[in-house]
Amino acid sequence: MGTLNAIDYSVIGAYLAALVVLGFALEKMASQSLDDYFIGGRRLPWWALGISGMAYFLDMSGTMIITSFLFLLGPRGLFIEFRGGAVLVLAFMMLWGGKWHRRSKCLTSAEWMVFRFGDGWSGRFAQAVSALAGVVSAVGMLAYLIKGAGLFLTLFFPYSPLTCTLIMIGVTTFYTMISGFYGVVFTDLFQAAIILIGVILVTVMAVLRLQGTADFSLIASQVTGNAQWLESLPRWHTTMPAGYEQYEALIMFAFFYLMKNIFLGIGTGADPRYLGAKSDRECGLLSLFWTSLMTIRWPMMISFAVLGIFLVHDIFPDQTALSTTAALIKSETGVADKTVWADTLSHIANHPDAYSEEFIQQLKGMLGNGQWQKKLLLLGYEGHVDPERILPAVLLFTIPPGLRGLLLVVLLAAAMSTFNATINLTTGLITRDFYQKYLRPRASTRELIYTNWAVVLLLVVISFLFAFSIQSINDIWAWIIMGLGAGLMIPGILRLLWWRFNGGGFAAGTFAGLLAAVLQRWFYPGLDERLQLVFLGLIGFLAALAGTWLTPPEEDSVVARFYNITRPFGLWGPYKKRLAEKDLLELDVEHRRDLLTCPFALLWQICMFLAPMQFVVGAWRGFCVTSILWLLCGLVMYFVWFRHLPAENYFDPCEEAGVCLGEGEQGRLTK
């Protein structure tokens, strides 16, 4: 089943070769120190970090998921992706999360725990549990990326999902190992340029196709069963196909997802891009740029959804044949597990000679002799078109050879940029916070980097094993965001907002939330996402409170030093009273501006993502309203927050070596 020609393969091969060459070119820079390897030596400009953040968040699996919901719902699919794909946490990272974490001068999020709780038993316990939680989260994220890559690549290459992902992940793992954070950022710059080209091409194709259509809303309704496809606001009841019924109460889900983002956003910001930023101002600038660049994702995805609707309308005029085809395959192969459905379809399409002639002829009769193998790969387990395969299907059926190879590279770039950043962030937790901290404190930089390489390989192997137990990419993404995220959420908030919260409370809350999320995934994988958020969040909260009150408070000097350097808002009364009157006034002004800007920043971001989709599909009334709201929110952000960003840091922590570890002097507060 050939789907690519020599030009396509040449484009893909040149792209992969360029990544390997770039990795070798950056190896010397990355190997100078751990600072260089993990956060780029704190020398990278804010605009490069912003572009890298965009590439990091624009992954292949997420793009496939969001496209599937836009295919089913139209622009309203954005509201389901409040859970994570709309990256609403960026607003909080922009306003305070990034700068609060940067002020520590730490290398990793787990090392930050020692800065917060001290280098005693509680701080080290919190550091170890934080690192463990980071590793488990990363395994889930990497498995999600691997699963999505397998679903995507098997439509184009005559191999199993395992073989396809092994090749892609192998190249990404190699250049990430040798080039560290420099490799992450510089390859992201290269990949971002490719992604932008792809966005323009796909969007133009969709707009041109729509211009020649008299009533697209009718076609969309026939294909998806959604009579309100062009609408932008959710309703109380939304029609969803089999396998997606839980999202029928779309408004309620959007509300829960928004609440989750608010709670999670308050405590987020421990990203290498912030830890490696030069100043508070650059934290704000890189976040603003990062968020703005994420806009390009949405017109591309709605364009893929539009082209997917035309495609399904053309190749499956009678969709009832899909349910009988799915039933036939289950009967012939005996497959009763959704986790192996994609592998089964791939094997039938690529190796039809392994099955009876009667079975293959029946498939051809149901799907049509022409391109029956390609059509087969679009079949969902429930007996309808698999929405998660709409994006690769558009490339397969709609995009001409040559250009198809370029757009494949766009999606590969999206996948690799997320994979390499996740690997870089997670291996730092193991190498820095376990190996160097407890096993080899005097290890050389070269030894630590070699250790990091071994950790990379181990992490990838574990993630592969987990990936192929997943039913769908939406299944694992929902658990990462609503299950695992909920379990870890409350301790992450309390560590920033409450002076009495200690390392014992953080470790207990995080470990209990982590364990509860893993057990829920194992024993109750189908638990409603809203219940995951409530129950797992409650477990983390209660465990955090119990751990806090059952263990002694941190030393006063440790907490005071943290507060003097970080300056968060929240319940910090005993330490806030110690500030000089001038410092207290400036701090109150900063906090008021950040908090007042927050709701406008969230609405500004939502409008910025929604308006381009409305433009592409021609929803002009909604586009005008959304654009006006976006402009008004932008003006508020400018006058309340942006123009007050300091030329220098508000509060500049001590520059002495080891300040984040508590090994040097107490942090000096300089103005």
XYZ file of C-alpha atoms in Angstrom:
671
model
C 0.000 0.000 0.000
C 2.118 2.893 -1.223
C 1.107 6.358 -0.121
C 4.348 8.314 -0.479
C 6.547 8.883 -3.501
C 10.268 9.555 -3.874
C 9.811 13.312 -3.336
C 7.942 12.711 -0.067
C 10.618 10.354 1.203
C 13.342 12.803 0.195
C 11.711 15.650 2.141
C 11.285 13.484 5.253
C 14.814 12.072 4.989
C 16.345 15.541 4.612
C 14.451 16.760 7.668
C 15.595 13.883 9.876
C 19.180 14.256 8.668
C 19.113 17.992 9.460
C 18.076 17.246 13.037
C 20.929 14.807 13.539
C 23.466 17.279 12.099
C 22.108 20.063 14.307
C 22.402 17.793 17.343
C 26.085 17.135 16.650
C 26.716 20.842 16.066
C 25.264 21.742 19.481
C 26.928 18.964 21.485
C 29.950 21.047 22.522
C 27.829 23.943 23.789
C 25.544 21.628 25.734
C 28.364 19.701 27.429
C 30.042 22.713 29.067
C 28.001 22.453 32.300
C 24.705 21.171 33.682
C 23.340 24.716 33.422
C 24.077 24.591 29.700
C 22.713 21.076 29.285
C 19.410 21.552 31.135
C 18.499 25.270 30.777
C 20.842 26.689 28.122
C 23.146 28.456 30.580
C 20.510 31.186 31.167
C 21.812 32.906 28.044
C 19.012 32.298 25.546
C 16.893 35.306 24.444
C 13.235 35.525 25.440
C 11.935 35.349 21.868
C 13.801 32.063 21.250
C 12.368 30.620 24.468
C 8.876 31.776 23.420
C 9.165 30.091 20.027
C 10.488 26.959 21.722
C 7.507 26.971 24.078
C 5.099 27.147 21.151
C 6.795 24.202 19.434
C 6.797 22.284 22.735
C 3.045 22.688 23.206
C 2.190 22.024 19.555
C 2.456 18.231 19.497
C 1.257 15.713 16.932
C -1.016 13.737 19.257
C -2.631 16.874 20.662
C -3.128 18.251 17.175
C -4.852 15.013 16.178
C -7.113 15.090 19.254
C -8.113 18.723 18.817
C -8.722 18.205 15.101
C -10.990 15.280 15.978
C -13.120 17.464 18.277
C -13.195 20.316 15.765
C -14.277 17.759 13.142
C -17.132 16.641 15.413
C -18.174 20.025 16.849
C -16.793 22.831 14.707
C -15.287 25.860 16.526
C -16.977 24.723 19.755
C -14.381 21.974 19.987
C -12.184 24.622 21.618
C -14.238 24.330 24.818
C -13.454 20.638 25.268
C -9.802 21.547 24.948
C -10.085 23.860 27.933
C -8.825 20.749 29.713
C -5.338 21.203 28.238
C -5.147 21.787 24.498
C -6.121 25.456 24.837
C -3.127 25.855 27.226
C -4.975 28.356 29.430
C -2.278 27.885 32.081
C -0.088 30.145 29.937
C -1.986 33.166 31.267
C -0.916 32.318 34.823
C 2.633 31.523 33.784
C 2.794 34.879 32.011
C 1.540 36.924 34.947
C 3.271 35.344 37.934
C 4.161 31.632 37.687
C 7.186 32.091 35.454
C 8.862 34.896 37.390
C 8.204 33.298 40.781
C 10.075 30.168 39.729
C 12.839 32.028 37.888
C 13.793 33.959 41.012
C 15.004 30.738 42.661
C 17.891 30.288 40.174
C 17.301 26.502 40.336
C 17.896 24.011 37.512
C 14.884 21.729 37.979
C 11.404 21.848 39.470
C 12.366 19.208 42.062
C 15.459 21.166 43.114
C 13.126 24.127 43.687
C 11.634 22.126 46.593
C 14.893 22.449 48.520
C 14.809 26.170 47.857
C 11.253 26.272 49.246
C 11.539 23.855 52.182
C 15.259 23.821 52.993
C 17.915 21.134 52.665
C 16.753 19.106 55.648
C 14.776 15.873 55.646
C 11.487 17.516 54.638
C 13.002 19.472 51.769
C 14.790 16.414 50.446
C 11.672 14.299 50.860
C 9.672 16.873 48.918
C 12.407 16.991 46.274
C 12.387 13.210 45.858
C 8.590 12.955 45.636
C 8.476 15.900 43.216
C 11.006 14.179 40.989
C 9.046 10.924 41.164
C 5.822 12.713 40.234
C 7.617 14.414 37.353
C 8.884 11.096 36.036
C 5.442 9.429 36.228
C 3.836 12.422 34.515
C 6.478 12.305 31.796
C 5.958 8.588 31.187
C 2.253 9.277 30.707
C 2.977 12.193 28.369
C 5.563 10.252 26.347
C 3.209 7.273 26.058
C 0.518 9.634 24.778
C 2.937 11.043 22.189
C 4.062 7.567 21.133
C 0.476 6.320 20.783
C -0.464 9.303 18.626
C 2.606 8.887 16.434
C 1.721 5.231 15.869
C -1.851 6.055 14.822
C -0.566 8.783 12.519
C 2.396 7.143 10.825
C 0.776 3.787 10.006
C -1.430 5.534 7.462
C 1.645 6.472 5.446
C 4.189 3.728 5.973
C 3.655 -0.031 5.459
C 4.740 -0.896 8.983
C 3.149 -1.482 12.379
C 2.652 1.399 14.846
C 5.573 0.047 16.897
C 8.001 0.101 13.975
C 6.954 3.566 12.830
C 7.287 5.110 16.278
C 10.613 3.381 16.926
C 12.116 5.165 13.932
C 10.737 8.592 14.810
C 11.474 8.353 18.522
C 14.922 6.927 17.837
C 16.006 10.000 15.883
C 14.480 12.380 18.441
C 16.067 10.563 21.363
C 19.489 10.670 19.727
C 19.694 14.391 19.068
C 18.085 15.226 22.415
C 20.661 13.128 24.273
C 23.682 14.817 22.744
C 22.488 18.420 22.518
C 20.455 18.983 25.715
C 18.362 22.147 26.103
C 20.296 23.894 23.340
C 19.101 21.137 21.039
C 15.542 21.579 22.290
C 15.490 25.326 21.614
C 17.437 25.481 18.347
C 15.618 22.545 16.776
C 12.365 24.154 17.913
C 13.303 27.330 16.003
C 13.938 25.238 12.900
C 10.745 23.238 13.388
C 8.633 26.331 14.100
C 9.496 27.721 10.653
C 8.372 24.461 9.064
C 5.158 24.460 11.112
C 4.323 28.008 9.992
C 4.664 27.004 6.332
C 2.335 24.073 6.921
C -0.249 26.238 8.687
C -0.404 28.641 5.752
C -0.716 25.867 3.158
C -3.481 23.935 4.928
C -5.465 27.052 5.802
C -5.378 28.336 2.225
C -6.520 24.939 0.927
C -9.492 24.862 3.312
C -10.560 28.444 2.565
C -10.422 27.826 -1.194
C -12.439 24.629 -0.850
C -15.088 26.397 1.231
C -15.426 29.215 -1.288
C -16.685 26.776 -3.890
C -19.317 25.252 -1.579
C -22.894 26.509 -1.487
C -23.955 25.153 1.923
C -21.110 23.763 3.974
C -23.216 23.633 7.142
C -25.477 21.039 5.469
C -22.500 18.874 4.497
C -21.029 19.160 7.994
C -24.366 18.155 9.513
C -24.677 15.119 7.230
C -21.157 13.905 7.995
C -20.998 14.556 11.736
C -24.671 14.484 12.736
C -24.138 17.915 14.315
C -26.681 20.441 13.069
C -24.934 23.335 14.874
C -21.448 22.742 13.459
C -20.814 26.424 12.590
C -21.817 27.712 16.030
C -19.138 28.978 18.388
C -20.801 28.723 21.810
C -21.604 25.424 23.550
C -25.104 24.266 24.417
C -26.374 22.275 27.373
C -26.789 19.231 25.148
C -24.475 18.514 22.248
C -24.820 15.532 19.912
C -21.762 13.251 20.087
C -21.013 9.916 18.344
C -20.407 6.553 20.023
C -17.333 6.627 22.208
C -17.695 10.362 22.921
C -21.100 10.440 24.638
C -19.617 11.781 27.877
C -19.051 15.175 26.238
C -22.745 15.749 25.465
C -22.954 18.073 28.492
C -20.396 20.376 26.852
C -21.012 23.468 28.997
C -20.521 21.501 32.197
C -17.292 19.972 30.912
C -16.019 23.377 29.800
C -16.732 24.752 33.284
C -14.900 21.916 35.034
C -11.957 22.239 32.669
C -11.822 25.995 33.268
C -11.831 25.490 37.042
C -9.057 22.927 36.716
C -6.975 25.390 34.702
C -7.459 28.132 37.283
C -6.389 25.922 40.183
C -3.549 24.324 38.249
C -2.434 27.636 36.774
C -1.945 29.311 40.153
C 0.893 26.929 41.005
C 2.430 26.307 37.586
C 5.554 27.820 36.014
C 8.442 25.454 36.846
C 9.383 25.110 33.175
C 13.029 25.127 32.008
C 12.264 28.149 29.839
C 11.469 30.198 32.952
C 14.256 28.713 35.042
C 16.601 29.697 32.215
C 15.135 33.184 31.560
C 17.291 36.247 32.228
C 14.797 38.377 34.184
C 11.227 38.822 35.404
C 10.501 40.994 32.397
C 11.666 38.329 29.977
C 9.433 35.778 31.726
C 6.455 37.988 30.856
C 7.645 38.672 27.323
C 8.397 35.062 26.461
C 4.972 33.977 27.802
C 3.174 36.685 25.833
C 5.021 35.645 22.679
C 4.486 31.961 23.447
C 0.728 32.427 23.879
C 0.394 34.565 20.748
C 2.277 32.017 18.653
C -0.043 29.238 19.841
C -2.766 30.981 17.820
C -1.394 29.559 14.568
C -2.386 26.076 15.682
C -6.119 26.742 15.564
C -6.679 27.829 11.936
C -4.567 24.857 10.856
C -6.632 22.393 12.895
C -10.027 23.774 11.874
C -8.782 23.636 8.283
C -7.883 19.970 8.674
C -11.363 19.421 10.169
C -13.039 21.170 7.217
C -11.043 19.181 4.678
C -11.842 16.042 6.699
C -15.583 16.688 6.443
C -15.328 17.044 2.671
C -13.219 13.884 2.540
C -15.630 11.722 4.544
C -18.546 13.092 2.531
C -16.802 12.077 -0.703
C -15.433 8.613 0.170
C -18.178 7.394 2.541
C -21.476 8.631 1.083
C -23.146 5.723 2.938
C -21.634 5.552 6.416
C -23.777 2.581 7.439
C -21.225 0.377 5.653
C -18.698 1.290 8.343
C -20.575 -0.427 11.171
C -20.988 -3.672 9.192
C -17.299 -3.545 8.210
C -16.245 -3.162 11.856
C -18.486 -6.074 12.866
C -17.011 -8.249 10.104
C -13.439 -7.514 11.193
C -14.204 -8.283 14.845
C -15.846 -11.548 13.816
C -13.014 -12.606 11.470
C -10.050 -11.618 13.647
C -11.567 -12.120 17.083
C -10.306 -8.726 18.220
C -12.232 -7.576 21.273
C -9.781 -5.040 22.675
C -9.712 -1.460 21.424
C -6.020 -1.152 22.320
C -5.036 -3.447 19.393
C -7.590 -2.149 16.883
C -5.110 0.121 15.052
C -2.557 -2.701 14.786
C -5.213 -5.047 13.428
C -6.327 -2.612 10.725
C -2.710 -1.866 9.803
C -1.958 -5.587 9.423
C -5.030 -6.224 7.258
C -4.279 -3.221 5.015
C -0.594 -3.967 4.573
C -0.741 -7.781 4.547
C -4.080 -8.803 2.970
C -2.520 -12.078 1.802
C -2.438 -13.225 5.445
C -6.251 -13.437 5.448
C -8.781 -15.513 3.552
C -9.713 -14.423 0.058
C -13.388 -14.412 1.020
C -12.738 -11.992 3.907
C -10.754 -9.580 1.730
C -13.385 -9.661 -0.995
C -16.080 -8.846 1.563
C -14.049 -5.856 2.719
C -13.630 -4.672 -0.845
C -17.360 -5.020 -1.419
C -18.176 -2.924 1.645
C -15.506 -0.259 1.156
C -15.181 -0.293 -2.641
C -12.334 -1.795 -4.605
C -10.616 1.563 -5.085
C -8.372 2.504 -2.162
C -10.107 0.054 0.188
C -6.930 -0.299 2.257
C -6.658 3.428 2.896
C -10.360 3.630 3.742
C -9.993 0.719 6.135
C -7.467 2.624 8.233
C -10.109 5.317 8.912
C -12.484 2.844 10.537
C -13.091 3.341 14.245
C -13.628 0.518 16.731
C -17.225 1.649 17.333
C -18.113 1.366 13.624
C -17.823 4.959 12.452
C -15.026 7.128 11.081
C -12.310 7.409 13.717
C -12.135 11.169 14.448
C -8.575 10.805 15.732
C -7.492 9.772 12.234
C -9.101 12.640 10.358
C -5.890 14.666 10.257
C -3.682 11.926 8.745
C -6.557 10.919 6.460
C -6.639 14.412 4.952
C -2.927 14.137 4.217
C -3.458 10.674 2.778
C -6.373 11.406 0.467
C -6.415 15.177 -0.136
C -2.829 16.444 -0.248
C -0.856 15.806 -3.464
C 2.492 13.935 -3.371
C 5.485 16.145 -2.630
C 3.391 18.588 -0.626
C 2.251 15.607 1.430
C 5.844 14.979 2.454
C 6.234 18.597 3.578
C 3.079 18.481 5.699
C 4.174 15.163 7.152
C 7.345 16.923 8.241
C 5.208 19.642 9.866
C 3.457 17.045 12.025
C 6.696 15.202 12.712
C 8.231 18.505 13.822
C 5.305 19.063 16.181
C 5.718 15.589 17.672
C 9.489 15.747 18.017
C 9.562 19.214 19.566
C 7.228 18.049 22.353
C 9.024 14.748 22.817
C 12.506 16.242 23.114
C 11.411 18.956 25.570
C 9.639 16.399 27.770
C 12.713 14.173 27.771
C 15.037 17.064 28.623
C 12.843 18.249 31.494
C 12.369 14.791 33.005
C 15.891 13.438 32.784
C 17.077 16.501 34.678
C 14.936 15.363 37.605
C 16.624 11.961 37.711
C 20.192 13.015 36.969
C 20.261 16.173 39.084
C 17.835 15.307 41.881
C 18.634 11.626 42.403
C 21.986 10.656 40.917
C 24.003 13.776 41.699
C 22.172 14.589 44.923
C 22.522 11.205 46.627
C 24.802 8.893 44.658
C 27.588 10.948 43.061
C 27.659 14.509 44.460
C 31.200 15.015 43.135
C 30.538 13.586 39.679
C 32.050 15.445 36.741
C 29.901 17.171 34.145
C 30.852 14.533 31.581
C 29.802 11.697 33.922
C 26.476 13.377 34.654
C 25.766 13.862 30.954
C 26.568 10.213 30.217
C 24.279 9.217 33.081
C 21.612 11.405 31.567
C 21.954 9.546 28.269
C 21.295 6.243 30.033
C 18.274 7.762 31.778
C 16.892 8.946 28.433
C 17.026 5.430 26.997
C 15.398 3.879 30.073
C 12.614 6.468 30.103
C 11.820 5.912 26.423
C 11.652 2.119 26.841
C 9.224 2.376 29.786
C 7.066 4.852 27.877
C 6.881 2.503 24.890
C 5.637 -0.322 27.105
C 2.922 1.924 28.569
C 1.915 3.383 25.188
C 0.707 0.126 23.737
C -1.758 -0.494 26.570
C -3.688 2.683 25.681
C -7.055 2.532 23.918
C -6.877 5.984 22.325
C -4.901 9.198 22.590
C -7.965 10.966 23.979
C -8.153 8.288 26.664
C -4.622 8.865 27.963
C -4.744 12.658 27.499
C -7.874 12.844 29.650
C -6.118 10.893 32.415
C -2.932 12.979 32.270
C -4.842 16.245 32.551
C -7.848 15.385 34.721
C -6.584 12.410 36.747
C -2.870 12.758 37.279
C -3.085 16.544 37.044
C -5.821 16.688 39.691
C -3.900 14.439 42.061
C -0.836 16.690 41.932
C -2.652 20.028 41.740
C -3.326 21.076 45.356
C 0.196 20.556 46.770
C 1.518 22.583 43.834
C -0.729 25.494 44.820
C -0.106 25.380 48.574
C 3.696 25.412 48.213
C 3.394 28.933 46.759
C 0.464 30.414 48.658
C 0.712 29.266 52.311
C 3.595 29.976 54.686
C 2.807 27.057 57.037
C 2.830 24.470 54.250
C 5.953 22.340 54.621
C 7.959 19.651 52.885
C 6.118 16.891 54.715
C 2.782 18.260 53.523
C 4.002 18.576 49.954
C 5.471 15.069 49.905
C 2.386 13.494 51.501
C -0.062 15.336 49.238
C 1.909 14.702 46.075
C 2.582 11.032 46.815
C -1.036 10.342 47.801
C -2.361 12.161 44.731
C 0.123 10.375 42.483
C -0.671 6.946 43.935
C -4.415 7.583 43.733
C -4.121 8.635 40.077
C -2.106 5.526 39.158
C -4.530 3.224 41.009
C -7.504 4.931 39.380
C -5.911 4.422 35.973
C -5.284 0.759 36.764
C -8.601 -0.221 38.388
C -11.099 2.400 37.107
C -9.772 3.616 33.724
C -13.244 4.667 32.565
C -13.987 6.976 35.512
C -15.702 10.203 34.444
C -13.205 13.048 34.038
C -15.183 15.298 36.382
C -15.056 12.670 39.116
C -11.327 12.265 38.543
C -10.877 15.986 39.112
C -12.972 16.067 42.292
C -11.919 12.839 44.002
C -8.222 12.831 43.132
C -7.929 16.542 43.884
C -9.623 15.965 47.260
C -7.248 13.099 48.092
C -4.228 15.276 47.340
C -5.685 18.120 49.403
C -6.479 16.031 52.487
C -3.121 14.277 52.395
C -1.336 17.623 52.044
C -3.155 19.042 55.086
C -2.479 15.911 57.137
C 1.202 15.902 56.221
C 1.502 19.589 57.082
C -0.055 19.370 60.552
C 1.598 16.064 61.458
C 5.099 17.346 60.726
C 6.876 20.375 62.220
C 6.957 23.681 60.327
C 10.041 24.626 58.353
C 12.715 26.740 59.952
C 11.793 30.397 60.049
C 14.984 31.429 58.233
C 14.250 29.020 55.337
C 10.684 30.273 54.840
C 11.737 33.925 55.241
C 14.477 33.513 52.673
C 12.053 31.894 50.223
C 9.505 34.678 50.675
C 12.051 37.491 50.412
C 13.277 36.124 47.083
C 10.051 34.847 45.498
C 7.496 37.379 46.828
C 4.253 35.431 46.055
C 0.781 36.531 47.063
C -1.345 34.391 49.370
C -1.259 33.575 53.083
C 2.156 35.029 53.994
C 1.110 37.432 56.768
C 3.919 36.730 59.290
C 6.588 37.316 56.645
C 4.882 40.077 54.726
C 4.799 42.178 57.929
C 8.595 42.133 58.065
C 9.002 43.976 54.743
C 9.968 47.614 54.658
C 7.064 49.952 53.931
C 8.392 50.829 50.466
C 8.876 47.161 49.546
C 5.410 46.323 50.827
C 3.805 49.061 48.731
C 5.586 47.939 45.545
C 4.688 44.326 46.235
C 0.988 45.102 46.720
C 0.918 47.061 43.464
C 2.563 44.180 41.577
C 0.110 41.634 42.960
C -2.940 43.805 42.229
C -1.853 44.276 38.618
C -1.217 40.542 38.137
C -4.525 39.441 39.660
C -6.608 42.132 37.954
C -5.119 41.249 34.577
C -5.747 37.507 34.953
C -9.425 37.226 33.839
C -8.778 39.572 30.906
C -5.715 37.536 29.897
C -7.783 34.332 29.913
C -10.573 35.851 27.800
C -7.994 37.466 25.491
C -6.380 34.073 24.923
C -9.684 32.285 24.291
C -10.798 34.947 21.796
C -7.413 34.883 20.066
C -7.803 31.138 19.459
C -11.485 31.249 18.497
C -11.461 34.171 16.033
C -9.185 32.580 13.364
C -11.384 29.476 13.296
C -14.495 31.591 12.835
C -12.722 33.410 10.004
C -11.779 30.169 8.222
C -15.313 28.704 8.311
C -16.984 32.030 7.518
C -18.831 32.555 10.813
C -18.645 36.329 10.345
C -20.984 37.511 13.088
C -19.166 35.462 15.701
C -15.824 36.584 14.283
C -16.705 40.267 14.731
C -17.872 39.802 18.327
C -14.841 37.715 19.234
C -12.435 40.176 17.636
C -13.903 43.123 19.545
C -13.635 41.226 22.850
C -10.035 40.286 22.020
C -9.146 43.911 21.325
C -10.775 45.215 24.521
C -9.057 42.590 26.674
C -5.750 43.370 24.984
C -6.109 47.050 25.836
C -6.761 46.227 29.499
C -3.714 43.957 29.550
C -1.555 46.671 28.041
C -2.541 49.453 30.438
C -2.804 47.369 33.617
C 0.092 44.929 33.145
C 2.304 45.129 30.074
C 3.445 48.758 30.244
C 4.423 48.240 33.894
C 6.786 45.336 33.208
C 10.039 46.414 34.866
C 13.186 47.137 32.905
C 14.965 45.338 35.760
C 13.780 42.746 38.230
C 11.478 43.863 41.019
C 13.323 41.599 43.409
C 16.641 40.183 42.325
C 17.763 37.086 44.256
C 21.322 36.546 45.418
C 23.649 35.644 42.579
C 25.994 33.530 44.707
C 26.481 29.938 43.612
C 24.188 27.434 45.278
C 21.556 29.956 46.320
C 18.706 27.666 45.293
C 20.165 24.776 47.264
C 20.591 26.719 50.452
C 24.330 25.988 50.484
C 25.552 29.561 50.291
C 24.672 32.640 52.212
C 21.125 33.606 52.968
C 19.668 35.245 49.878
C 20.277 38.980 49.733
C 17.476 41.216 48.605
C 18.742 43.832 46.189
C 16.920 46.597 44.451
